[in-house]
Structures are given as structure tokens and as C-alpha cells.
mmCIF file of N, CA and C in Angstrom:
data_model
loop_
_atom_site.group_PDB
_atom_site.id
_atom_site.type_symbol
_atom_site.label_atom_id
_atom_site.label_comp_id
_atom_site.label_asym_id
_atom_site.label_seq_id
_atom_site.Cartn_x
_atom_site.Cartn_y
_atom_site.Cartn_z
ATOM 1 N N MET A 29 128.902 94.704 98.159
ATOM 2 C CA MET A 29 127.781 95.556 97.817
ATOM 3 C C MET A 29 127.829 96.793 98.722
ATOM 4 N N GLU A 30 127.699 97.972 98.145
ATOM 5 C CA GLU A 30 127.714 99.229 98.892
ATOM 6 C C GLU A 30 126.281 99.742 99.034
ATOM 7 N N PHE A 31 125.888 100.081 100.255
ATOM 8 C CA PHE A 31 124.541 100.573 100.524
ATOM 9 C C PHE A 31 124.553 102.091 100.643
ATOM 10 N N THR A 32 123.492 102.729 100.174
ATOM 11 C CA THR A 32 123.360 104.174 100.301
ATOM 12 C C THR A 32 123.128 104.551 101.756
ATOM 13 N N VAL A 33 122.238 103.828 102.419
ATOM 14 C CA VAL A 33 121.948 104.064 103.834
ATOM 15 C C VAL A 33 122.507 102.890 104.600
ATOM 16 N N LYS A 34 123.386 103.170 105.543
ATOM 17 C CA LYS A 34 123.975 102.100 106.345
ATOM 18 C C LYS A 34 124.242 102.618 107.754
ATOM 19 N N PRO A 35 124.399 101.723 108.719
ATOM 20 C CA PRO A 35 124.671 102.152 110.089
ATOM 21 C C PRO A 35 125.970 102.956 110.172
ATOM 22 N N GLU A 36 126.024 103.825 111.167
ATOM 23 C CA GLU A 36 127.207 104.634 111.404
ATOM 24 C C GLU A 36 127.735 104.331 112.809
ATOM 25 N N PRO A 37 128.371 103.170 113.016
ATOM 26 C CA PRO A 37 128.778 102.771 114.367
ATOM 27 C C PRO A 37 129.790 103.715 115.022
ATOM 28 N N GLU A 38 130.485 104.517 114.255
ATOM 29 C CA GLU A 38 131.467 105.438 114.830
ATOM 30 C C GLU A 38 130.862 106.788 115.210
ATOM 31 N N ASN A 39 129.584 107.010 114.916
ATOM 32 C CA ASN A 39 128.933 108.278 115.226
ATOM 33 C C ASN A 39 128.716 108.384 116.737
ATOM 34 N N PRO A 40 129.407 109.316 117.429
ATOM 35 C CA PRO A 40 129.290 109.426 118.884
ATOM 36 C C PRO A 40 127.914 109.879 119.356
ATOM 37 N N ASN A 41 127.084 110.439 118.478
ATOM 38 C CA ASN A 41 125.742 110.879 118.872
ATOM 39 C C ASN A 41 124.774 109.717 119.058
ATOM 40 N N LEU A 42 125.161 108.528 118.628
ATOM 41 C CA LEU A 42 124.275 107.370 118.725
ATOM 42 C C LEU A 42 124.499 106.561 119.998
ATOM 43 N N THR A 43 125.535 106.914 120.746
ATOM 44 C CA THR A 43 125.874 106.165 121.955
ATOM 45 C C THR A 43 126.142 107.139 123.098
ATOM 46 N N ARG A 44 126.248 106.573 124.305
ATOM 47 C CA ARG A 44 126.676 107.386 125.449
ATOM 48 C C ARG A 44 127.658 106.584 126.288
ATOM 49 N N GLU A 45 128.499 107.293 126.999
ATOM 50 C CA GLU A 45 129.537 106.681 127.847
ATOM 51 C C GLU A 45 128.885 106.126 129.113
ATOM 52 N N MET A 46 129.269 104.893 129.455
ATOM 53 C CA MET A 46 128.746 104.259 130.677
ATOM 54 C C MET A 46 129.864 103.521 131.396
ATOM 55 N N ARG A 47 129.714 103.414 132.702
ATOM 56 C CA ARG A 47 130.628 102.603 133.509
ATOM 57 C C ARG A 47 129.977 101.256 133.732
ATOM 58 N N GLY A 48 130.777 100.218 133.712
ATOM 59 C CA GLY A 48 130.248 98.883 133.934
ATOM 60 C C GLY A 48 131.348 97.957 134.417
ATOM 61 N N LEU A 49 131.015 96.681 134.447
ATOM 62 C CA LEU A 49 131.964 95.657 134.854
ATOM 63 C C LEU A 49 132.171 94.687 133.706
ATOM 64 N N ASP A 50 133.417 94.251 133.523
ATOM 65 C CA ASP A 50 133.676 93.253 132.487
ATOM 66 C C ASP A 50 133.457 91.856 133.045
ATOM 67 N N GLN A 51 133.774 90.828 132.249
ATOM 68 C CA GLN A 51 133.537 89.438 132.647
ATOM 69 C C GLN A 51 134.352 89.015 133.867
ATOM 70 N N ASN A 52 135.395 89.766 134.215
ATOM 71 C CA ASN A 52 136.213 89.468 135.389
ATOM 72 C C ASN A 52 135.856 90.329 136.587
ATOM 73 N N GLY A 53 134.814 91.128 136.463
ATOM 74 C CA GLY A 53 134.406 92.006 137.556
ATOM 75 C C GLY A 53 135.214 93.303 137.622
ATOM 76 N N GLU A 54 136.021 93.553 136.619
ATOM 77 C CA GLU A 54 136.830 94.782 136.575
ATOM 78 C C GLU A 54 135.976 95.924 136.025
ATOM 79 N N GLU A 55 136.141 97.102 136.633
ATOM 80 C CA GLU A 55 135.403 98.276 136.164
ATOM 81 C C GLU A 55 135.939 98.742 134.815
ATOM 82 N N LEU A 56 135.021 99.171 133.946
ATOM 83 C CA LEU A 56 135.436 99.685 132.646
ATOM 84 C C LEU A 56 134.489 100.782 132.197
ATOM 85 N N GLN A 57 134.979 101.626 131.300
ATOM 86 C CA GLN A 57 134.181 102.654 130.645
ATOM 87 C C GLN A 57 133.938 102.168 129.218
ATOM 88 N N THR A 58 132.702 102.263 128.759
ATOM 89 C CA THR A 58 132.397 101.850 127.391
ATOM 90 C C THR A 58 131.238 102.675 126.856
ATOM 91 N N ARG A 59 131.102 102.692 125.554
ATOM 92 C CA ARG A 59 129.987 103.396 124.929
ATOM 93 C C ARG A 59 128.890 102.374 124.604
ATOM 94 N N VAL A 60 127.648 102.729 124.881
ATOM 95 C CA VAL A 60 126.510 101.858 124.596
ATOM 96 C C VAL A 60 125.494 102.613 123.741
ATOM 97 N N VAL A 61 124.783 101.869 122.914
ATOM 98 C CA VAL A 61 123.745 102.453 122.066
ATOM 99 C C VAL A 61 122.634 102.990 122.951
ATOM 100 N N GLU A 62 122.136 104.153 122.587
ATOM 101 C CA GLU A 62 121.081 104.782 123.384
ATOM 102 C C GLU A 62 119.872 105.090 122.505
ATOM 103 N N GLU A 63 118.736 104.490 122.840
ATOM 104 C CA GLU A 63 117.501 104.804 122.134
ATOM 105 C C GLU A 63 116.867 106.033 122.772
ATOM 106 N N ARG A 64 116.308 106.877 121.914
ATOM 107 C CA ARG A 64 115.631 108.085 122.380
ATOM 108 C C ARG A 64 114.339 108.250 121.596
ATOM 109 N N PRO A 65 113.367 108.971 122.157
ATOM 110 C CA PRO A 65 112.095 109.142 121.448
ATOM 111 C C PRO A 65 112.228 110.075 120.256
ATOM 112 N N LEU A 66 111.424 109.807 119.237
ATOM 113 C CA LEU A 66 111.329 110.662 118.061
ATOM 114 C C LEU A 66 109.853 110.700 117.664
ATOM 115 N N THR A 67 109.265 111.888 117.680
ATOM 116 C CA THR A 67 107.861 112.041 117.312
ATOM 117 C C THR A 67 107.777 112.392 115.832
ATOM 118 N N ILE A 68 106.962 111.613 115.114
ATOM 119 C CA ILE A 68 106.790 111.793 113.671
ATOM 120 C C ILE A 68 105.448 112.475 113.407
ATOM 121 N N PHE A 69 105.511 113.561 112.649
ATOM 122 C CA PHE A 69 104.321 114.270 112.191
ATOM 123 C C PHE A 69 104.206 114.081 110.686
ATOM 124 N N LEU A 70 102.973 113.996 110.204
ATOM 125 C CA LEU A 70 102.696 114.052 108.772
ATOM 126 C C LEU A 70 101.891 115.321 108.569
ATOM 127 N N ASN A 71 102.497 116.286 107.892
ATOM 128 C CA ASN A 71 101.933 117.628 107.759
ATOM 129 C C ASN A 71 101.694 118.178 109.165
ATOM 130 N N SER A 72 100.491 118.516 109.548
ATOM 131 C CA SER A 72 100.294 119.108 110.875
ATOM 132 C C SER A 72 99.778 118.114 111.911
ATOM 133 N N GLN A 73 99.761 116.830 111.569
ATOM 134 C CA GLN A 73 99.184 115.837 112.478
ATOM 135 C C GLN A 73 100.243 114.929 113.080
ATOM 136 N N GLU A 74 100.228 114.837 114.412
ATOM 137 C CA GLU A 74 101.134 113.919 115.096
ATOM 138 C C GLU A 74 100.685 112.488 114.813
ATOM 139 N N VAL A 75 101.636 111.643 114.415
ATOM 140 C CA VAL A 75 101.309 110.271 114.064
ATOM 141 C C VAL A 75 101.727 109.310 115.175
ATOM 142 N N VAL A 76 102.990 109.357 115.578
ATOM 143 C CA VAL A 76 103.506 108.377 116.530
ATOM 144 C C VAL A 76 104.814 108.880 117.138
ATOM 145 N N THR A 77 105.132 108.374 118.305
ATOM 146 C CA THR A 77 106.461 108.572 118.881
ATOM 147 C C THR A 77 107.122 107.203 118.925
ATOM 148 N N VAL A 78 108.285 107.102 118.297
ATOM 149 C CA VAL A 78 109.015 105.839 118.235
ATOM 150 C C VAL A 78 110.302 105.962 119.034
ATOM 151 N N MET A 79 110.805 104.843 119.503
ATOM 152 C CA MET A 79 112.111 104.811 120.155
ATOM 153 C C MET A 79 113.125 104.392 119.097
ATOM 154 N N THR A 80 114.178 105.178 118.952
ATOM 155 C CA THR A 80 115.141 104.938 117.887
ATOM 156 C C THR A 80 116.512 105.446 118.299
ATOM 157 N N ILE A 81 117.542 104.932 117.637
ATOM 158 C CA ILE A 81 118.878 105.462 117.885
ATOM 159 C C ILE A 81 119.131 106.703 117.042
ATOM 160 N N ARG A 82 118.220 107.001 116.129
ATOM 161 C CA ARG A 82 118.232 108.208 115.295
ATOM 162 C C ARG A 82 119.445 108.342 114.388
ATOM 163 N N ASP A 83 119.898 107.251 113.811
ATOM 164 C CA ASP A 83 121.032 107.391 112.895
ATOM 165 C C ASP A 83 120.615 107.927 111.532
ATOM 166 N N HIS A 84 119.380 107.697 111.112
ATOM 167 C CA HIS A 84 118.873 108.248 109.848
ATOM 168 C C HIS A 84 117.401 108.615 110.047
ATOM 169 N N PRO A 85 117.112 109.661 110.823
ATOM 170 C CA PRO A 85 115.719 109.951 111.181
ATOM 171 C C PRO A 85 114.815 110.279 109.996
ATOM 172 N N LYS A 86 115.345 110.928 108.971
ATOM 173 C CA LYS A 86 114.497 111.277 107.826
ATOM 174 C C LYS A 86 114.045 110.028 107.086
ATOM 175 N N TYR A 87 114.960 109.077 106.877
ATOM 176 C CA TYR A 87 114.586 107.828 106.203
ATOM 177 C C TYR A 87 113.659 106.995 107.081
ATOM 178 N N LEU A 88 113.871 107.039 108.382
ATOM 179 C CA LEU A 88 113.003 106.313 109.300
ATOM 180 C C LEU A 88 111.573 106.839 109.191
ATOM 181 N N ALA A 89 111.411 108.155 109.229
ATOM 182 C CA ALA A 89 110.077 108.753 109.167
ATOM 183 C C ALA A 89 109.392 108.435 107.840
ATOM 184 N N LEU A 90 110.107 108.607 106.738
ATOM 185 C CA LEU A 90 109.519 108.312 105.431
ATOM 186 C C LEU A 90 109.145 106.838 105.305
ATOM 187 N N GLY A 91 110.023 105.957 105.732
ATOM 188 C CA GLY A 91 109.752 104.520 105.671
ATOM 189 C C GLY A 91 108.578 104.123 106.536
ATOM 190 N N TYR A 92 108.508 104.697 107.732
ATOM 191 C CA TYR A 92 107.404 104.390 108.638
ATOM 192 C C TYR A 92 106.069 104.801 108.013
ATOM 193 N N LEU A 93 106.016 106.031 107.491
ATOM 194 C CA LEU A 93 104.771 106.529 106.904
ATOM 195 C C LEU A 93 104.379 105.745 105.652
ATOM 196 N N LEU A 94 105.347 105.328 104.864
ATOM 197 C CA LEU A 94 105.057 104.469 103.704
ATOM 198 C C LEU A 94 104.518 103.116 104.158
ATOM 199 N N ASN A 95 105.160 102.528 105.153
ATOM 200 C CA ASN A 95 104.749 101.219 105.656
ATOM 201 C C ASN A 95 103.324 101.249 106.215
ATOM 202 N N GLU A 96 102.956 102.352 106.849
ATOM 203 C CA GLU A 96 101.616 102.473 107.436
ATOM 204 C C GLU A 96 100.587 102.978 106.429
ATOM 205 N N ARG A 97 101.006 103.150 105.166
ATOM 206 C CA ARG A 97 100.131 103.613 104.085
ATOM 207 C C ARG A 97 99.572 105.007 104.340
ATOM 208 N N MET A 98 100.285 105.798 105.110
ATOM 209 C CA MET A 98 99.906 107.193 105.312
ATOM 210 C C MET A 98 100.585 108.079 104.273
ATOM 211 N N LEU A 99 101.703 107.632 103.788
ATOM 212 C CA LEU A 99 102.414 108.273 102.696
ATOM 213 C C LEU A 99 102.307 107.314 101.521
ATOM 214 N N LEU A 100 101.778 107.787 100.419
ATOM 215 C CA LEU A 100 101.551 106.932 99.262
ATOM 216 C C LEU A 100 102.725 107.030 98.291
ATOM 217 N N PRO A 101 102.973 105.966 97.513
ATOM 218 C CA PRO A 101 104.128 105.972 96.601
ATOM 219 C C PRO A 101 104.146 107.148 95.625
ATOM 220 N N ASP A 102 102.970 107.669 95.261
ATOM 221 C CA ASP A 102 102.940 108.792 94.315
ATOM 222 C C ASP A 102 102.839 110.156 95.008
ATOM 223 N N ASP A 103 102.886 110.192 96.340
ATOM 224 C CA ASP A 103 102.867 111.466 97.056
ATOM 225 C C ASP A 103 104.115 112.275 96.735
ATOM 226 N N ILE A 104 103.950 113.567 96.701
ATOM 227 C CA ILE A 104 105.083 114.463 96.508
ATOM 228 C C ILE A 104 105.458 115.020 97.876
ATOM 229 N N VAL A 105 106.640 114.652 98.346
ATOM 230 C CA VAL A 105 107.142 115.150 99.632
ATOM 231 C C VAL A 105 107.789 116.498 99.369
ATOM 232 N N THR A 106 107.282 117.531 100.037
ATOM 233 C CA THR A 106 107.803 118.878 99.818
ATOM 234 C C THR A 106 108.894 119.251 100.812
ATOM 235 N N ALA A 107 108.907 118.591 101.975
ATOM 236 C CA ALA A 107 109.955 118.868 102.972
ATOM 237 C C ALA A 107 109.957 117.782 104.029
ATOM 238 N N VAL A 108 111.129 117.573 104.613
ATOM 239 C CA VAL A 108 111.281 116.708 105.783
ATOM 240 C C VAL A 108 112.130 117.507 106.762
ATOM 241 N N ASP A 109 111.485 117.982 107.820
ATOM 242 C CA ASP A 109 112.160 118.847 108.790
ATOM 243 C C ASP A 109 112.412 118.096 110.088
ATOM 244 N N TYR A 110 113.672 118.010 110.466
ATOM 245 C CA TYR A 110 114.077 117.291 111.680
ATOM 246 C C TYR A 110 114.634 118.285 112.686
ATOM 247 N N ASP A 111 114.091 118.262 113.901
ATOM 248 C CA ASP A 111 114.595 119.111 114.976
ATOM 249 C C ASP A 111 115.036 118.212 116.120
ATOM 250 N N GLU A 112 116.340 118.038 116.234
ATOM 251 C CA GLU A 112 116.897 117.143 117.250
ATOM 252 C C GLU A 112 116.591 117.632 118.661
ATOM 253 N N ASP A 113 116.569 118.956 118.869
ATOM 254 C CA ASP A 113 116.343 119.505 120.211
ATOM 255 C C ASP A 113 114.980 119.155 120.772
ATOM 256 N N ILE A 114 113.950 119.156 119.932
ATOM 257 C CA ILE A 114 112.606 118.822 120.427
ATOM 258 C C ILE A 114 112.174 117.416 120.005
ATOM 259 N N GLU A 115 113.127 116.634 119.504
ATOM 260 C CA GLU A 115 112.918 115.217 119.184
ATOM 261 C C GLU A 115 111.720 115.004 118.263
ATOM 262 N N THR A 116 111.661 115.806 117.197
ATOM 263 C CA THR A 116 110.509 115.803 116.304
ATOM 264 C C THR A 116 110.951 115.847 114.847
ATOM 265 N N ILE A 117 110.192 115.156 114.004
ATOM 266 C CA ILE A 117 110.403 115.221 112.564
ATOM 267 C C ILE A 117 109.047 115.424 111.898
ATOM 268 N N ILE A 118 109.002 116.347 110.939
ATOM 269 C CA ILE A 118 107.760 116.641 110.226
ATOM 270 C C ILE A 118 107.958 116.354 108.748
ATOM 271 N N VAL A 119 107.125 115.461 108.226
ATOM 272 C CA VAL A 119 107.129 115.163 106.799
ATOM 273 C C VAL A 119 105.976 115.954 106.190
ATOM 274 N N ARG A 120 106.298 116.776 105.209
ATOM 275 C CA ARG A 120 105.290 117.613 104.563
ATOM 276 C C ARG A 120 105.070 117.124 103.130
ATOM 277 N N THR A 121 103.789 117.039 102.754
ATOM 278 C CA THR A 121 103.449 116.569 101.409
ATOM 279 C C THR A 121 102.593 117.598 100.685
ATOM 280 N N LYS A 122 102.578 117.492 99.373
ATOM 281 C CA LYS A 122 101.727 118.358 98.563
ATOM 282 C C LYS A 122 100.259 118.009 98.794
ATOM 283 N N ARG A 123 99.988 116.712 98.957
ATOM 284 C CA ARG A 123 98.616 116.238 99.199
ATOM 285 C C ARG A 123 98.223 116.543 100.638
ATOM 286 N N LYS A 124 96.985 117.040 100.814
ATOM 287 C CA LYS A 124 96.487 117.257 102.174
ATOM 288 C C LYS A 124 96.181 115.890 102.782
ATOM 289 N N THR A 125 96.501 115.740 104.049
ATOM 290 C CA THR A 125 96.276 114.459 104.721
ATOM 291 C C THR A 125 95.458 114.679 105.978
ATOM 292 N N ASN A 126 94.644 113.677 106.312
ATOM 293 C CA ASN A 126 93.885 113.702 107.556
ATOM 294 C C ASN A 126 93.656 112.254 107.961
ATOM 295 N N TYR A 127 94.425 111.829 108.930
ATOM 296 C CA TYR A 127 94.341 110.435 109.377
ATOM 297 C C TYR A 127 93.766 110.313 110.780
ATOM 298 N N GLU A 128 92.950 111.309 111.184
ATOM 299 C CA GLU A 128 92.371 111.278 112.526
ATOM 300 C C GLU A 128 91.602 109.982 112.773
ATOM 301 N N LYS A 129 90.747 109.595 111.832
ATOM 302 C CA LYS A 129 89.939 108.378 111.981
ATOM 303 C C LYS A 129 90.846 107.142 112.012
ATOM 304 N N THR A 130 91.811 107.089 111.120
ATOM 305 C CA THR A 130 92.734 105.946 111.041
ATOM 306 C C THR A 130 93.541 105.799 112.316
ATOM 307 N N LEU A 131 93.990 106.918 112.881
ATOM 308 C CA LEU A 131 94.852 106.864 114.065
ATOM 309 C C LEU A 131 94.104 106.422 115.316
ATOM 310 N N ARG A 132 92.774 106.471 115.278
ATOM 311 C CA ARG A 132 92.010 106.012 116.448
ATOM 312 C C ARG A 132 92.038 104.498 116.599
ATOM 313 N N LYS A 133 92.125 103.772 115.484
ATOM 314 C CA LYS A 133 92.126 102.312 115.535
ATOM 315 C C LYS A 133 93.563 101.818 115.499
ATOM 316 N N LYS A 134 93.973 101.106 116.554
ATOM 317 C CA LYS A 134 95.339 100.593 116.644
ATOM 318 C C LYS A 134 95.292 99.085 116.853
ATOM 319 N N THR A 135 96.226 98.376 116.222
ATOM 320 C CA THR A 135 96.377 96.942 116.418
ATOM 321 C C THR A 135 97.792 96.695 116.921
ATOM 322 N N LEU A 136 97.930 96.155 118.133
ATOM 323 C CA LEU A 136 99.252 95.807 118.642
ATOM 324 C C LEU A 136 99.665 94.478 118.050
ATOM 325 N N THR A 137 100.868 94.442 117.496
ATOM 326 C CA THR A 137 101.382 93.196 116.938
ATOM 327 C C THR A 137 102.233 92.504 117.983
ATOM 328 N N SER A 138 102.464 91.220 117.803
ATOM 329 C CA SER A 138 103.231 90.464 118.789
ATOM 330 C C SER A 138 104.714 90.722 118.640
ATOM 331 N N GLY A 139 105.467 90.266 119.600
ATOM 332 C CA GLY A 139 106.916 90.439 119.568
ATOM 333 C C GLY A 139 107.358 91.335 120.695
ATOM 334 N N CYS A 140 108.661 91.363 120.921
ATOM 335 C CA CYS A 140 109.187 92.133 122.044
ATOM 336 C C CYS A 140 108.997 93.624 121.854
ATOM 337 N N ALA A 141 108.910 94.090 120.618
ATOM 338 C CA ALA A 141 108.769 95.523 120.382
ATOM 339 C C ALA A 141 107.320 95.987 120.450
ATOM 340 N N GLN A 142 106.375 95.049 120.519
ATOM 341 C CA GLN A 142 104.957 95.391 120.563
ATOM 342 C C GLN A 142 104.641 96.430 119.498
ATOM 343 N N GLY A 143 104.857 96.085 118.238
ATOM 344 C CA GLY A 143 104.616 97.004 117.132
ATOM 345 C C GLY A 143 103.151 97.412 117.059
ATOM 346 N N THR A 144 102.893 98.495 116.351
ATOM 347 C CA THR A 144 101.543 99.009 116.219
ATOM 348 C C THR A 144 101.209 99.188 114.740
ATOM 349 N N ILE A 145 100.015 98.756 114.354
ATOM 350 C CA ILE A 145 99.498 98.988 113.015
ATOM 351 C C ILE A 145 98.278 99.874 113.173
ATOM 352 N N PHE A 146 98.202 100.936 112.390
ATOM 353 C CA PHE A 146 97.098 101.869 112.471
ATOM 354 C C PHE A 146 96.063 101.577 111.404
ATOM 355 N N GLY A 147 94.804 101.851 111.711
ATOM 356 C CA GLY A 147 93.731 101.751 110.732
ATOM 357 C C GLY A 147 93.437 100.329 110.325
ATOM 358 N N ASP A 148 93.047 100.175 109.073
ATOM 359 C CA ASP A 148 92.634 98.886 108.548
ATOM 360 C C ASP A 148 93.673 98.315 107.595
ATOM 361 N N MET A 149 94.928 98.363 107.951
ATOM 362 C CA MET A 149 95.999 97.906 107.091
ATOM 363 C C MET A 149 95.843 96.421 106.744
ATOM 364 N N MET A 150 95.330 95.622 107.673
ATOM 365 C CA MET A 150 95.204 94.190 107.448
ATOM 366 C C MET A 150 94.205 93.911 106.306
ATOM 367 N N GLU A 151 93.281 94.824 106.053
ATOM 368 C CA GLU A 151 92.326 94.627 104.967
ATOM 369 C C GLU A 151 92.957 94.796 103.602
ATOM 370 N N HIS A 152 94.090 95.492 103.524
ATOM 371 C CA HIS A 152 94.773 95.706 102.243
ATOM 372 C C HIS A 152 95.690 94.546 101.967
#
């Protein structure tokens, strides 16, 4: 099965060079995955900063906003602007959005990642 979106393990922008020791105590140079912050905006409102390896930031932002019910299935996305230098992505929609009230209420979920659910998602 071929996937449209898949990991890119050979992409050098997703890793950084590090020195370490192998199982025998010998020094080695290797590349390791590096998570970096990415701030997601919906129109003009900052929603969240996530830690990610940024292999597909546009799909990550769209998926996150859909999952949090801030982006609706029938919304028309007019642009997705990613700026790697300032670690920001802006999803723009035809529909005006205002999630100020929703963003005030946060629910931390369990697990090592301490996920966050905004608003009253559990009621849906």
C-alpha cells in the first residue's frame, strides 16, 4: 500500500548530528531526530505551540485543527502559510473564527505527552 503522506527518514532537516557512545563505549557520530516548536495560528488567533519534527507541518496543522473541532469539515481553507524561520504556521479560512472562549478552557489528557483538549470537546 502506498501512502500519500509518509515519513521522510532521509530528510536531513529532521535530524541533527550528535556525538555519542556505542554499546562498547566507542565514540561515534550519528544523526538523531530533533523535535522543535511549531506555533499554529487559525486566521489571526494563536492556538497552540506543539513540539514536532516538522516533516509535514501543513498536514499537522490542518489535522490538529480538525481534531480540536476548530476547523470544520465544510470549512474552506484559503491558505496555509508556513514560515520555518519563525517556527509558525497560519491556516486561513473563508469562515471567520473566534475561539478565545474555547481556548481558555483546557483539559490535560493522560500519557507521557500530556495532550491538551480545548473547550468542551468531551461534550461532543
